[in-house]
Every structure is written in structure tokens, then in C-alpha cells.
Short mmCIF file of C-alpha atoms and ligand atoms in Angstrom, two decimals:
data_model
loop_
_atom_site.label_atom_id
_atom_site.label_comp_id
_atom_site.label_asym_id
_atom_site.label_seq_id
_atom_site.Cartn_x
_atom_site.Cartn_y
_atom_site.Cartn_z
CA MET A 1 -72.19 -15.57 -5.86
CA LEU A 2 -72.91 -17.15 -2.48
CA SER A 3 -76.19 -17.08 -0.55
CA PHE A 4 -76.53 -16.00 3.07
CA TRP A 5 -77.09 -19.69 4.02
CA GLU A 6 -74.02 -20.92 2.17
CA GLN A 7 -71.85 -18.27 3.79
CA LYS A 8 -73.25 -19.08 7.23
CA ASN A 9 -72.99 -22.88 7.03
CA PHE A 10 -70.29 -24.01 4.63
CA LEU A 11 -67.27 -21.77 4.98
CA ASN A 12 -66.15 -21.70 8.63
CA TYR A 13 -64.46 -24.59 10.43
CA ASP A 14 -62.53 -25.38 13.59
CA LEU A 15 -60.02 -27.28 11.47
CA ILE A 16 -59.37 -27.30 7.74
CA VAL A 17 -57.05 -30.02 6.45
CA VAL A 18 -55.56 -29.67 2.98
CA GLY A 19 -54.80 -33.08 1.46
CA ALA A 20 -56.76 -36.32 1.93
CA GLY A 21 -53.90 -38.81 1.83
CA PHE A 22 -52.89 -41.05 4.74
CA THR A 23 -51.55 -38.06 6.68
CA GLY A 24 -54.41 -35.60 6.15
CA LEU A 25 -57.18 -38.11 6.89
CA SER A 26 -55.30 -39.42 9.95
CA ALA A 27 -54.93 -35.86 11.26
CA ALA A 28 -58.64 -35.14 10.71
CA ILE A 29 -59.76 -38.38 12.41
CA ASN A 30 -57.54 -37.93 15.44
CA PHE A 31 -58.53 -34.27 15.86
CA LYS A 32 -62.25 -35.08 15.58
CA LYS A 33 -61.93 -37.94 18.06
CA LYS A 34 -60.45 -35.55 20.63
CA HIS A 35 -62.75 -32.60 19.84
CA LYS A 36 -66.10 -34.25 19.16
CA LYS A 37 -68.00 -31.02 18.52
CA ALA A 38 -65.35 -29.55 16.21
CA LYS A 39 -66.30 -28.80 12.60
CA VAL A 40 -63.60 -30.43 10.48
CA LEU A 41 -63.20 -30.05 6.72
CA VAL A 42 -60.76 -31.98 4.51
CA ILE A 43 -60.10 -30.62 1.00
CA ASP A 44 -58.40 -32.59 -1.78
CA ARG A 45 -57.82 -31.56 -5.36
CA GLY A 46 -58.32 -35.10 -6.68
CA VAL A 47 -61.75 -36.60 -7.38
CA PHE A 48 -60.50 -39.12 -4.80
CA PRO A 49 -57.24 -38.78 -2.85
CA SER A 50 -54.67 -38.79 -5.60
CA GLY A 51 -51.26 -38.28 -4.06
CA ALA A 52 -48.77 -40.97 -3.19
CA SER A 53 -51.25 -42.68 -0.84
CA SER A 54 -53.31 -44.12 -3.70
CA LYS A 55 -50.35 -44.79 -6.00
CA ASN A 56 -47.92 -46.69 -3.78
CA ALA A 57 -46.84 -50.33 -3.69
CA GLY A 58 -48.52 -51.29 -0.41
CA PHE A 59 -45.40 -52.54 1.34
CA ALA A 60 -45.96 -52.63 5.09
CA CYS A 61 -42.25 -52.36 5.69
CA PHE A 62 -39.65 -50.61 7.83
CA GLY A 63 -36.33 -51.04 5.95
CA SER A 64 -34.43 -53.90 4.34
CA LEU A 65 -30.98 -55.01 5.52
CA THR A 66 -29.06 -53.02 2.88
CA GLU A 67 -31.34 -49.99 3.32
CA ILE A 68 -30.70 -49.95 7.07
CA LEU A 69 -26.95 -50.37 6.46
CA ASP A 70 -27.10 -47.50 3.97
CA ASP A 71 -28.79 -45.28 6.60
CA PHE A 72 -25.70 -45.61 8.82
CA TRP A 73 -23.84 -43.37 6.35
CA SER A 74 -26.09 -40.42 7.23
CA MET A 75 -27.48 -41.23 10.69
CA THR A 76 -26.29 -42.31 14.14
CA PRO A 77 -27.22 -45.85 15.34
CA ASP A 78 -29.77 -44.29 17.72
CA GLU A 79 -31.41 -42.35 14.87
CA VAL A 80 -31.57 -45.47 12.71
CA LEU A 81 -33.14 -47.39 15.56
CA GLN A 82 -35.71 -44.64 16.21
CA LEU A 83 -36.66 -44.57 12.53
CA VAL A 84 -37.21 -48.33 12.39
CA GLU A 85 -39.17 -48.23 15.64
CA LYS A 86 -41.40 -45.38 14.40
CA ARG A 87 -42.20 -47.31 11.22
CA TYR A 88 -42.84 -50.61 12.98
CA THR A 89 -44.99 -48.97 15.68
CA GLY A 90 -46.94 -47.22 12.91
CA LEU A 91 -47.66 -50.53 11.19
CA THR A 92 -48.76 -52.14 14.45
CA GLN A 93 -51.05 -49.19 15.15
CA ILE A 94 -52.88 -49.21 11.80
CA ARG A 95 -53.40 -52.99 12.00
CA LYS A 96 -54.89 -52.53 15.47
CA GLN A 97 -56.93 -49.49 14.49
CA PHE A 98 -58.50 -50.77 11.26
CA GLY A 99 -57.95 -54.56 11.33
CA ASP A 100 -56.13 -56.73 8.78
CA GLN A 101 -59.30 -57.44 6.81
CA ALA A 102 -60.11 -53.79 6.15
CA LEU A 103 -56.51 -53.09 5.12
CA ARG A 104 -56.32 -56.35 3.10
CA TYR A 105 -53.13 -56.93 5.07
CA GLN A 106 -51.25 -60.14 4.36
CA HIS A 107 -48.35 -61.23 6.52
CA ARG A 108 -46.23 -63.08 3.97
CA ASN A 109 -42.83 -61.77 5.19
CA GLY A 110 -40.37 -59.41 3.57
CA TYR A 111 -37.34 -60.50 1.56
CA GLU A 112 -34.30 -58.86 0.07
CA ILE A 113 -32.43 -60.33 -2.86
CA LEU A 114 -28.66 -59.86 -2.99
CA GLY A 115 -26.31 -60.10 -5.96
CA GLU A 116 -22.58 -60.84 -5.73
CA GLU A 117 -21.69 -57.21 -5.01
CA GLN A 118 -24.09 -56.92 -2.04
CA LEU A 119 -23.04 -60.18 -0.36
CA GLU A 120 -20.80 -58.40 2.11
CA ALA A 121 -23.97 -57.01 3.75
CA LEU A 122 -24.44 -60.50 5.19
CA GLU A 123 -21.35 -60.03 7.35
CA GLN A 124 -23.17 -57.26 9.19
CA LEU A 125 -26.47 -59.10 9.51
CA PRO A 126 -25.75 -60.39 13.07
CA ASP A 127 -24.89 -56.87 14.26
CA ILE A 128 -28.07 -55.40 12.76
CA ASN A 129 -30.15 -58.19 14.31
CA HIS A 130 -28.50 -57.47 17.65
CA LEU A 131 -29.33 -53.75 17.35
CA LEU A 132 -32.94 -54.40 16.31
CA LYS A 133 -33.51 -56.86 19.16
CA LYS A 134 -34.19 -53.81 21.35
CA ILE A 135 -37.39 -53.29 19.34
CA PHE A 136 -38.41 -56.72 18.10
CA LYS A 137 -37.07 -58.94 20.93
CA LYS A 138 -36.39 -61.57 18.25
CA GLU A 139 -34.09 -61.87 15.25
CA VAL A 140 -35.47 -59.84 12.35
CA PHE A 141 -33.28 -60.94 9.44
CA SER A 142 -32.28 -64.51 8.49
CA VAL A 143 -30.64 -65.95 5.40
CA VAL A 144 -32.91 -68.23 3.34
CA LYS A 145 -31.24 -71.65 3.09
CA ASP A 146 -32.27 -72.52 -0.46
CA PRO A 147 -32.64 -69.32 -2.51
CA SER A 148 -33.05 -71.32 -5.75
CA LYS A 149 -36.66 -72.14 -4.71
CA PHE A 150 -37.74 -68.64 -5.78
CA GLY A 151 -36.79 -69.27 -9.43
CA PHE A 152 -34.74 -66.07 -9.72
CA SER A 153 -31.75 -65.84 -12.05
CA GLU A 154 -28.36 -67.15 -10.99
CA THR A 155 -27.17 -63.58 -10.41
CA VAL A 156 -29.17 -63.72 -7.17
CA LYS A 157 -26.64 -65.09 -4.69
CA ALA A 158 -28.61 -64.80 -1.44
CA VAL A 159 -32.08 -64.00 -0.15
CA VAL A 160 -32.59 -62.43 3.30
CA LYS A 161 -35.92 -62.95 5.03
CA ASN A 162 -37.58 -60.40 7.32
CA ARG A 163 -40.30 -62.07 9.34
CA PHE A 164 -41.89 -58.82 10.52
CA GLU A 165 -42.96 -57.36 7.16
CA GLY A 166 -46.21 -57.68 5.22
CA GLU A 167 -48.26 -56.17 2.41
CA LEU A 168 -51.56 -54.31 2.18
CA ASP A 169 -53.88 -52.72 -0.37
CA PRO A 170 -53.24 -48.94 -0.08
CA GLY A 171 -56.64 -48.16 -1.65
CA ALA A 172 -58.33 -50.31 1.01
CA TYR A 173 -56.36 -48.45 3.71
CA LEU A 174 -57.49 -45.11 2.27
CA ASN A 175 -61.09 -46.37 2.14
CA ALA A 176 -60.85 -47.37 5.81
CA LEU A 177 -59.57 -43.88 6.69
CA TRP A 178 -62.21 -42.21 4.53
CA GLU A 179 -65.03 -44.23 6.12
CA LYS A 180 -63.75 -43.60 9.62
CA ALA A 181 -63.51 -39.86 8.94
CA SER A 182 -67.00 -39.73 7.41
CA GLY A 183 -68.42 -41.77 10.29
CA LEU A 184 -67.05 -39.24 12.75
CA GLY A 185 -68.67 -36.38 10.85
CA VAL A 186 -65.60 -35.03 9.07
CA ARG A 187 -66.66 -33.25 5.86
CA ILE A 188 -64.58 -34.17 2.80
CA LEU A 189 -64.54 -32.02 -0.33
CA SER A 190 -62.86 -33.60 -3.34
CA GLY A 191 -62.03 -32.13 -6.74
CA VAL A 192 -61.25 -28.79 -5.06
CA SER A 193 -57.77 -27.31 -5.23
CA VAL A 194 -56.38 -25.02 -2.54
CA VAL A 195 -54.54 -22.17 -4.22
CA GLU A 196 -53.46 -20.14 -1.19
CA VAL A 197 -53.35 -20.40 2.59
CA ASN A 198 -52.96 -17.39 4.87
CA HIS A 199 -50.95 -18.98 7.66
CA GLU A 200 -51.69 -16.26 10.23
CA GLU A 201 -55.43 -15.77 9.67
CA GLY A 202 -56.46 -19.31 8.65
CA ARG A 203 -57.96 -18.20 5.36
CA VAL A 204 -57.93 -20.93 2.72
CA LEU A 205 -58.62 -19.99 -0.90
CA ALA A 206 -59.82 -22.87 -3.05
CA GLU A 207 -61.19 -23.41 -6.54
CA LYS A 208 -63.08 -26.23 -8.20
CA LYS A 209 -61.19 -27.95 -10.99
CA GLY A 210 -61.71 -26.18 -14.30
CA LYS A 211 -63.82 -23.39 -12.74
CA LYS A 212 -62.49 -19.94 -11.98
CA GLU A 213 -64.72 -19.30 -8.96
CA ILE A 214 -62.69 -18.92 -5.76
CA PHE A 215 -64.12 -19.96 -2.38
CA GLU A 216 -62.74 -18.50 0.82
CA PHE A 217 -62.87 -20.93 3.73
CA VAL A 218 -61.76 -19.89 7.20
CA GLY A 219 -60.29 -22.26 9.75
CA GLU A 220 -59.51 -21.69 13.42
CA ARG A 221 -56.65 -24.03 12.52
CA VAL A 222 -55.30 -25.15 9.16
CA ALA A 223 -53.31 -28.33 8.51
CA ILE A 224 -51.25 -28.66 5.32
CA CYS A 225 -50.81 -32.34 4.43
CA THR A 226 -49.95 -32.05 0.75
CA ASN A 227 -46.58 -33.85 0.98
CA ALA A 228 -44.73 -33.52 -2.36
CA PHE A 229 -47.09 -30.74 -3.54
CA THR A 230 -46.47 -28.39 -0.61
CA GLN A 231 -44.23 -25.78 -2.27
CA LYS A 232 -47.18 -23.73 -3.54
CA LEU A 233 -48.84 -23.45 -0.12
CA TRP A 234 -45.62 -23.20 1.90
CA PRO A 235 -42.90 -21.81 -0.38
CA ALA A 236 -40.18 -22.16 2.30
CA SER A 237 -40.76 -25.91 2.64
CA PRO A 238 -37.45 -27.85 2.64
CA LEU A 239 -38.77 -30.60 0.37
CA GLU A 240 -37.68 -32.32 -2.78
CA PRO A 241 -40.16 -34.30 -4.85
CA GLY A 242 -39.19 -37.84 -5.86
CA ARG A 243 -41.19 -39.68 -8.48
CA GLY A 244 -41.80 -43.42 -8.26
CA LEU A 245 -42.81 -45.72 -11.13
CA ILE A 246 -44.85 -48.90 -10.75
CA LEU A 247 -45.39 -51.57 -13.41
CA LEU A 248 -48.08 -54.23 -13.06
CA SER A 249 -47.97 -57.34 -15.24
CA LYS A 250 -50.79 -59.39 -16.68
CA PRO A 251 -51.43 -62.56 -14.65
CA ILE A 252 -48.29 -64.72 -14.92
CA ALA A 253 -48.98 -67.94 -16.81
CA GLY A 254 -47.99 -70.96 -14.75
CA GLY A 255 -48.19 -69.04 -11.47
CA ILE A 256 -45.64 -67.32 -9.26
CA PRO A 257 -43.36 -69.55 -7.17
CA TRP A 258 -42.99 -67.06 -4.31
CA LYS A 259 -45.07 -64.74 -2.13
CA GLY A 260 -44.08 -61.77 0.02
CA ALA A 261 -42.68 -58.25 -0.20
CA PHE A 262 -39.33 -58.24 -2.00
CA HIS A 263 -36.69 -55.50 -1.96
CA LEU A 264 -33.40 -54.99 -3.74
CA ASP A 265 -30.77 -52.32 -4.24
CA ARG A 266 -30.99 -50.66 -0.78
CA GLY A 267 -34.77 -50.48 -0.95
CA TYR A 268 -34.82 -48.52 -4.21
CA VAL A 269 -36.48 -51.42 -6.07
CA TYR A 270 -39.37 -53.51 -4.80
CA PHE A 271 -41.72 -56.18 -6.09
CA ARG A 272 -44.60 -58.32 -4.86
CA GLU A 273 -47.30 -60.64 -6.12
CA VAL A 274 -50.74 -59.07 -6.59
CA GLU A 275 -53.59 -61.36 -7.66
CA GLY A 276 -51.27 -63.55 -9.74
CA ARG A 277 -49.47 -60.55 -11.24
CA LEU A 278 -46.04 -59.06 -10.71
CA LEU A 279 -46.04 -55.56 -9.22
CA LEU A 280 -42.58 -54.07 -9.70
CA GLY A 281 -41.52 -50.52 -8.88
CA GLY A 282 -38.93 -47.99 -7.85
CA ALA A 283 -35.44 -47.52 -9.29
CA ARG A 284 -35.53 -43.72 -9.15
CA ASN A 285 -31.82 -43.98 -8.24
CA LYS A 286 -31.22 -44.89 -11.91
CA ASP A 287 -32.01 -41.28 -12.91
CA PHE A 288 -32.15 -39.33 -9.65
CA GLU A 289 -32.12 -35.82 -11.12
CA LYS A 290 -34.94 -36.34 -13.63
CA GLU A 291 -37.08 -37.99 -10.95
CA LYS A 292 -37.03 -34.85 -8.77
CA THR A 293 -40.30 -33.72 -10.29
CA THR A 294 -44.02 -33.47 -9.57
CA GLU A 295 -44.95 -34.43 -13.15
CA PHE A 296 -46.75 -37.78 -13.46
CA GLU A 297 -44.77 -39.14 -16.40
CA VAL A 298 -42.91 -42.38 -17.12
CA ASN A 299 -39.11 -42.11 -17.42
CA PRO A 300 -38.06 -44.57 -20.18
CA ILE A 301 -34.64 -45.18 -18.55
CA ILE A 302 -36.32 -46.38 -15.37
CA LYS A 303 -38.98 -48.38 -17.15
CA ASP A 304 -36.29 -50.10 -19.19
CA HIS A 305 -34.31 -50.92 -16.04
CA LEU A 306 -37.35 -52.43 -14.32
CA ASN A 307 -38.35 -54.31 -17.42
CA ARG A 308 -34.91 -55.91 -17.65
CA LEU A 309 -35.01 -56.84 -13.97
CA ALA A 310 -38.36 -58.54 -14.49
CA GLN A 311 -37.31 -60.47 -17.62
CA GLU A 312 -33.74 -61.30 -16.63
CA VAL A 313 -33.72 -61.62 -12.83
CA ILE A 314 -37.22 -62.19 -11.44
CA PHE A 315 -38.73 -64.39 -14.15
CA PRO A 316 -35.76 -65.44 -16.34
CA GLY A 317 -36.86 -67.23 -19.49
CA ARG A 318 -40.58 -66.82 -18.75
CA PRO A 319 -43.01 -64.74 -20.82
CA LEU A 320 -44.24 -61.56 -19.14
CA GLU A 321 -46.47 -58.74 -20.41
CA TRP A 322 -47.22 -55.45 -18.66
CA GLU A 323 -50.88 -54.55 -18.10
CA MET A 324 -50.59 -51.19 -16.31
CA GLU A 325 -48.08 -48.56 -15.32
CA TRP A 326 -48.41 -45.48 -13.15
CA THR A 327 -46.30 -42.95 -11.28
CA GLY A 328 -46.71 -41.26 -7.90
CA ILE A 329 -44.77 -38.48 -6.20
CA MET A 330 -43.06 -38.74 -2.82
CA ALA A 331 -41.38 -36.00 -0.77
CA PHE A 332 -37.81 -36.23 0.48
CA GLY A 333 -35.31 -33.94 2.18
CA THR A 334 -31.95 -33.92 3.88
CA LYS A 335 -33.36 -36.06 6.68
CA LYS A 336 -35.51 -39.18 6.49
CA SER A 337 -37.85 -37.98 9.24
CA PRO A 338 -41.13 -36.15 8.49
CA ILE A 339 -41.64 -32.43 9.17
CA ILE A 340 -44.40 -31.83 11.71
CA GLN A 341 -44.38 -28.18 12.73
CA GLN A 342 -46.33 -24.97 13.16
CA ILE A 343 -45.62 -22.49 10.33
CA GLY A 344 -47.98 -19.64 11.25
CA LYS A 345 -50.33 -18.52 14.01
CA LYS A 346 -53.10 -20.79 12.72
CA THR A 347 -51.27 -23.22 10.46
CA ALA A 348 -49.22 -26.37 10.89
CA VAL A 349 -47.81 -28.89 8.40
CA ALA A 350 -47.07 -32.62 8.34
CA VAL A 351 -45.10 -33.45 5.21
CA ARG A 352 -41.98 -35.26 3.87
CA LEU A 353 -43.06 -38.86 4.44
CA GLY A 354 -40.48 -40.30 2.04
CA GLY A 355 -41.10 -43.87 0.90
CA MET A 356 -42.61 -45.05 4.20
CA GLY A 357 -46.00 -43.34 4.44
CA VAL A 358 -47.90 -46.61 4.79
CA ALA A 359 -46.03 -47.21 8.03
CA ILE A 360 -45.86 -43.69 9.45
CA GLY A 361 -48.81 -41.77 7.93
CA TRP A 362 -51.23 -42.54 10.78
CA GLN A 363 -48.78 -41.64 13.54
CA VAL A 364 -47.66 -38.47 11.72
CA GLY A 365 -51.31 -37.41 11.36
CA LYS A 366 -51.87 -38.12 15.04
CA GLU A 367 -48.88 -36.02 16.08
CA LEU A 368 -50.09 -33.19 13.85
CA SER A 369 -53.57 -33.33 15.43
CA GLU A 370 -51.96 -33.01 18.89
CA LEU A 371 -49.96 -30.01 17.73
CA LEU A 372 -53.12 -28.44 16.25
CA SER A 373 -55.01 -28.98 19.50
CA ASP A 374 -52.48 -26.72 21.23
CA LEU A 375 -52.71 -23.86 18.67
C1 FAD B 401 -44.65 -45.27 -6.46
C2 FAD B 401 -44.69 -45.18 -4.96
C3 FAD B 401 -44.55 -46.33 -4.19
C4 FAD B 401 -44.57 -46.26 -2.81
N1 FAD B 401 -44.55 -47.42 -2.08
C5 FAD B 401 -44.66 -47.36 -0.74
C6 FAD B 401 -44.75 -48.56 0.01
O1 FAD B 401 -44.77 -49.65 -0.53
N2 FAD B 401 -44.82 -48.46 1.37
C7 FAD B 401 -44.82 -47.24 1.99
O2 FAD B 401 -44.84 -47.19 3.22
N3 FAD B 401 -44.82 -46.09 1.29
C8 FAD B 401 -44.74 -46.13 -0.04
N4 FAD B 401 -44.73 -44.97 -0.77
C9 FAD B 401 -44.78 -43.68 -0.04
C10 FAD B 401 -46.18 -43.35 0.48
O3 FAD B 401 -47.13 -43.60 -0.51
C11 FAD B 401 -46.20 -41.88 0.93
O4 FAD B 401 -45.21 -41.67 1.92
C12 FAD B 401 -47.56 -41.50 1.54
O5 FAD B 401 -48.61 -41.89 0.71
C13 FAD B 401 -47.63 -40.00 1.81
O6 FAD B 401 -48.93 -39.72 2.28
P1 FAD B 401 -49.41 -38.23 2.46
O7 FAD B 401 -50.82 -38.27 2.91
O8 FAD B 401 -48.44 -37.49 3.31
O9 FAD B 401 -49.28 -37.58 1.01
P2 FAD B 401 -50.14 -37.86 -0.31
O10 FAD B 401 -50.71 -39.21 -0.33
O11 FAD B 401 -49.29 -37.46 -1.46
O12 FAD B 401 -51.37 -36.88 -0.16
C14 FAD B 401 -51.32 -35.51 -0.48
C15 FAD B 401 -52.70 -35.12 -0.94
O13 FAD B 401 -52.76 -33.72 -1.10
C16 FAD B 401 -53.57 -33.43 -2.23
N5 FAD B 401 -53.19 -32.09 -2.68
C17 FAD B 401 -51.98 -31.67 -3.13
N6 FAD B 401 -52.00 -30.36 -3.40
C18 FAD B 401 -53.25 -29.93 -3.11
C19 FAD B 401 -53.89 -28.66 -3.18
N7 FAD B 401 -53.24 -27.56 -3.58
N8 FAD B 401 -55.19 -28.58 -2.84
C20 FAD B 401 -55.87 -29.67 -2.42
N9 FAD B 401 -55.30 -30.90 -2.31
C21 FAD B 401 -54.01 -31.02 -2.65
C22 FAD B 401 -53.24 -34.53 -3.23
O14 FAD B 401 -54.28 -34.70 -4.17
C23 FAD B 401 -53.08 -35.74 -2.29
O15 FAD B 401 -54.25 -36.51 -2.19
C24 FAD B 401 -44.71 -45.00 -2.15
C25 FAD B 401 -44.87 -43.85 -2.92
C26 FAD B 401 -44.87 -43.94 -4.31
C27 FAD B 401 -45.04 -42.69 -5.12
#
């Protein structure tokens, strides 16, 4: 039962954003910056933002050599170039907007490790460098002269360096977004789940976790930024969830002989050093069908694959124990580009960020806020 005061002050907004991940918070910040007097509410079902944005690996990346080559099977060269440019521009923007310190950004380069069967990718390296020169003005990829210095197994035949990639702490990035939004006067409600959105009237029905009481908020505009969890609020959404697993080791005795953001297997697997530990993740391509889920569970086939990679390829012959594991859910579709579109008189969405939300989340949120301004 609500009071007169609650009804008058807490339920009506100029913009309601559902989802407080990179995209939702970026949309709220950019909208509030443009419309200083607007009342903006962000609602998230987690106690803190608990989608992919707080569960990812923190790679500030835009595509490894074999991933870019793989994209040519489904995209034109111009589309591939646009995708890389969008990701790289996004990374440049967040570093400028929040600063490397706030993001805990480290520029330690990106690398890709190649086994015998991927070596032919090196033949196309000069062509890819030539294509990417339009964006970077310099050569992006180079072959590391002495790959044995990393201490990987002998199955690693070559290592390709990418001098434009780095790493960040995704929780620190979310904190920076959260603080910026709060500083601008954006109201953030956490632990509240949106159960229904009326796309034409801007009515947003929400309930507190575990409680049956339903609150009806009304927005002049509503933004749905729930990425992999969008089906419920927009049943026609052309999205497919894709789960990702991350394993984090205990600190590695004797230290780690490399630093940087490493990729393998067309970007499906990735690893980096985090405070003396190995963070290793991905490999959903080892059981694609089962990983098309929004359930936060660990698939033993994938865990086993990653575990073997760690023991046999990354740290052969060295003891390694896992300290933590977690999963997060991404959203994919037939195209690698995000969906930013109006879906009702008062509602627009920005979803399907794939595995690159660190790079593109801010820009996607900004584009959504521009679209919302015109509604
Ligand atoms: C394991 C893993 C590793 C990854 N590694 C990288 C990486 O290294 N680099 C990179 O660029 N990208 C990476 N990604 C992808 C990146 O994390 C995502 O693209 C990005 O976080 C998407 O952000 P988002 O804000 O669109 O969605 P999300 O972060 O998923 O946010 C959606 C939010 O909506 C909320 N929500 C959902 N339903 C409701 C509801 N009904 N009511 C209220 N709130 C709701 C959720 O709680 C969540 O906070 C990775 C993803 C995973 C899972």
C-alpha cells in the first residue's frame, strides 16, 4: 500500500532504464548529461549489477588475428573494419572519459598463441595489417621473435603480438559508471526485478526480490538494457544467450613469466595474469548447444578443457590450483553488431553486445540515449 507522497515522488520518471550493466549505466549517464533536469531511474535485479558486466574477463580488446580472419566468413571487409573501429573507438572513449586509474587499465599488449594447425593464419597477417592501417595508422599485429620466453608448451608454434590491446578491472569500470551516474543525480534501484514493460505507455512493473508486492513505475521513455535476459521483456528479441566460464587460480608459485591479454582459438579462449594468478576463460565452442542458456552453472566439459589447457599448454609441468570459478551470460545473434532500436512508442532497446561489451558498452549506451532523446 503506497502513500500519497510515495506515489507523487517515487514512481514517475522522464527515463527509466532497465539493467545497470555497462550499457544501461552509459545510457543513463549520457541522457542525464544532455537533459540535466530529467528524472532518470535505473533498475537492476541484482544487489549490484550482476549481468555480464561484472562477470567478464576485463579484456580491452577488439579482435585477435584468427578472430578477425574468422569474421571474413560471415562479413564483408568493410563490415569487419567497421566492427574493429567501433570497438577500438569505444576503448579510447572510456579511457578518456574515466581515466586509466579509475578503470585500473593496464596497457600490457594483447597476444594470440597459435598451434601448428593455425600457423597458416600468419600468411594473411600482412594483409590484415594493411587493412587495419586505415584505423590504426601503424601495424597492429607482429610475430614475436622468441615465443619460448613465455614458457608455454611446445605445441605453441607462434605468438602474435597486438600492441593496441590492454586489460582493465570490469568491477572498477562499473564503479566508475555507477559513481558518475550517482553524481549526476541518476537514481539507481538495485535488487528490484522488472517483470513487465508496456512498450507503448511506458509502464514498468517491478518487484523486490522475494516479495510479491508489485510497483508500477511510469517513464516518458523506457530503455531496456538487459542484454542476454531480454526475452522476458521483449519476447520478439532476436537474441541467443551464450554462457562464458572463468577460472581463477591461486597465486602461481614462482611467478608468471608473461604479462598481457592472451587469446587462442579464434578468440573463444582467453587468459591473463591477475595479481599473480591465472585468469582463464571461454571455450563455449567446446559445447555450443549446452552453453546457449541463461543458467549460471559450470559445464564440466568446458571446465575440463580449460583445466587441460592450463596444465598442459600454459603452465606445463608446473603446479596450479583453482581458487574461484564463475559464469556469466552474453547475448549473441546472427550478426556481431548490437541491436539499438525503438520497439514501441515509449521504449527502445540496446542489447546483443556479444563478447565485446567492455569496448562497445559506453558507445552503445550513448547511441541509445540519443535515440531516446528523439522519442
Ligand atoms: C565470462 C565472460 C567474459 C567476458 N569477457 C569479456 C572481455 O574480456 N571483454 C569484453 O569486451 N567483453 C567481455 N564479455 C562481454 C561483456 O561482459 C558484455 O558484452 C557486457 O558486459 C554487456 O553489458 P550489458 O550492460 O549490455 O549487459 P549486462 O552486463 O548483462 O547487464 C544487464 C543487466 O540487466 C539486469 N537485468 C536483467 N534482467 C532484469 C530484469 N528483469 N529486471 C531488472 N534488471 C535486470 C542484470 O542484472 C544485469 O545487471 C564477457 C562476458 C562474459 C560472460
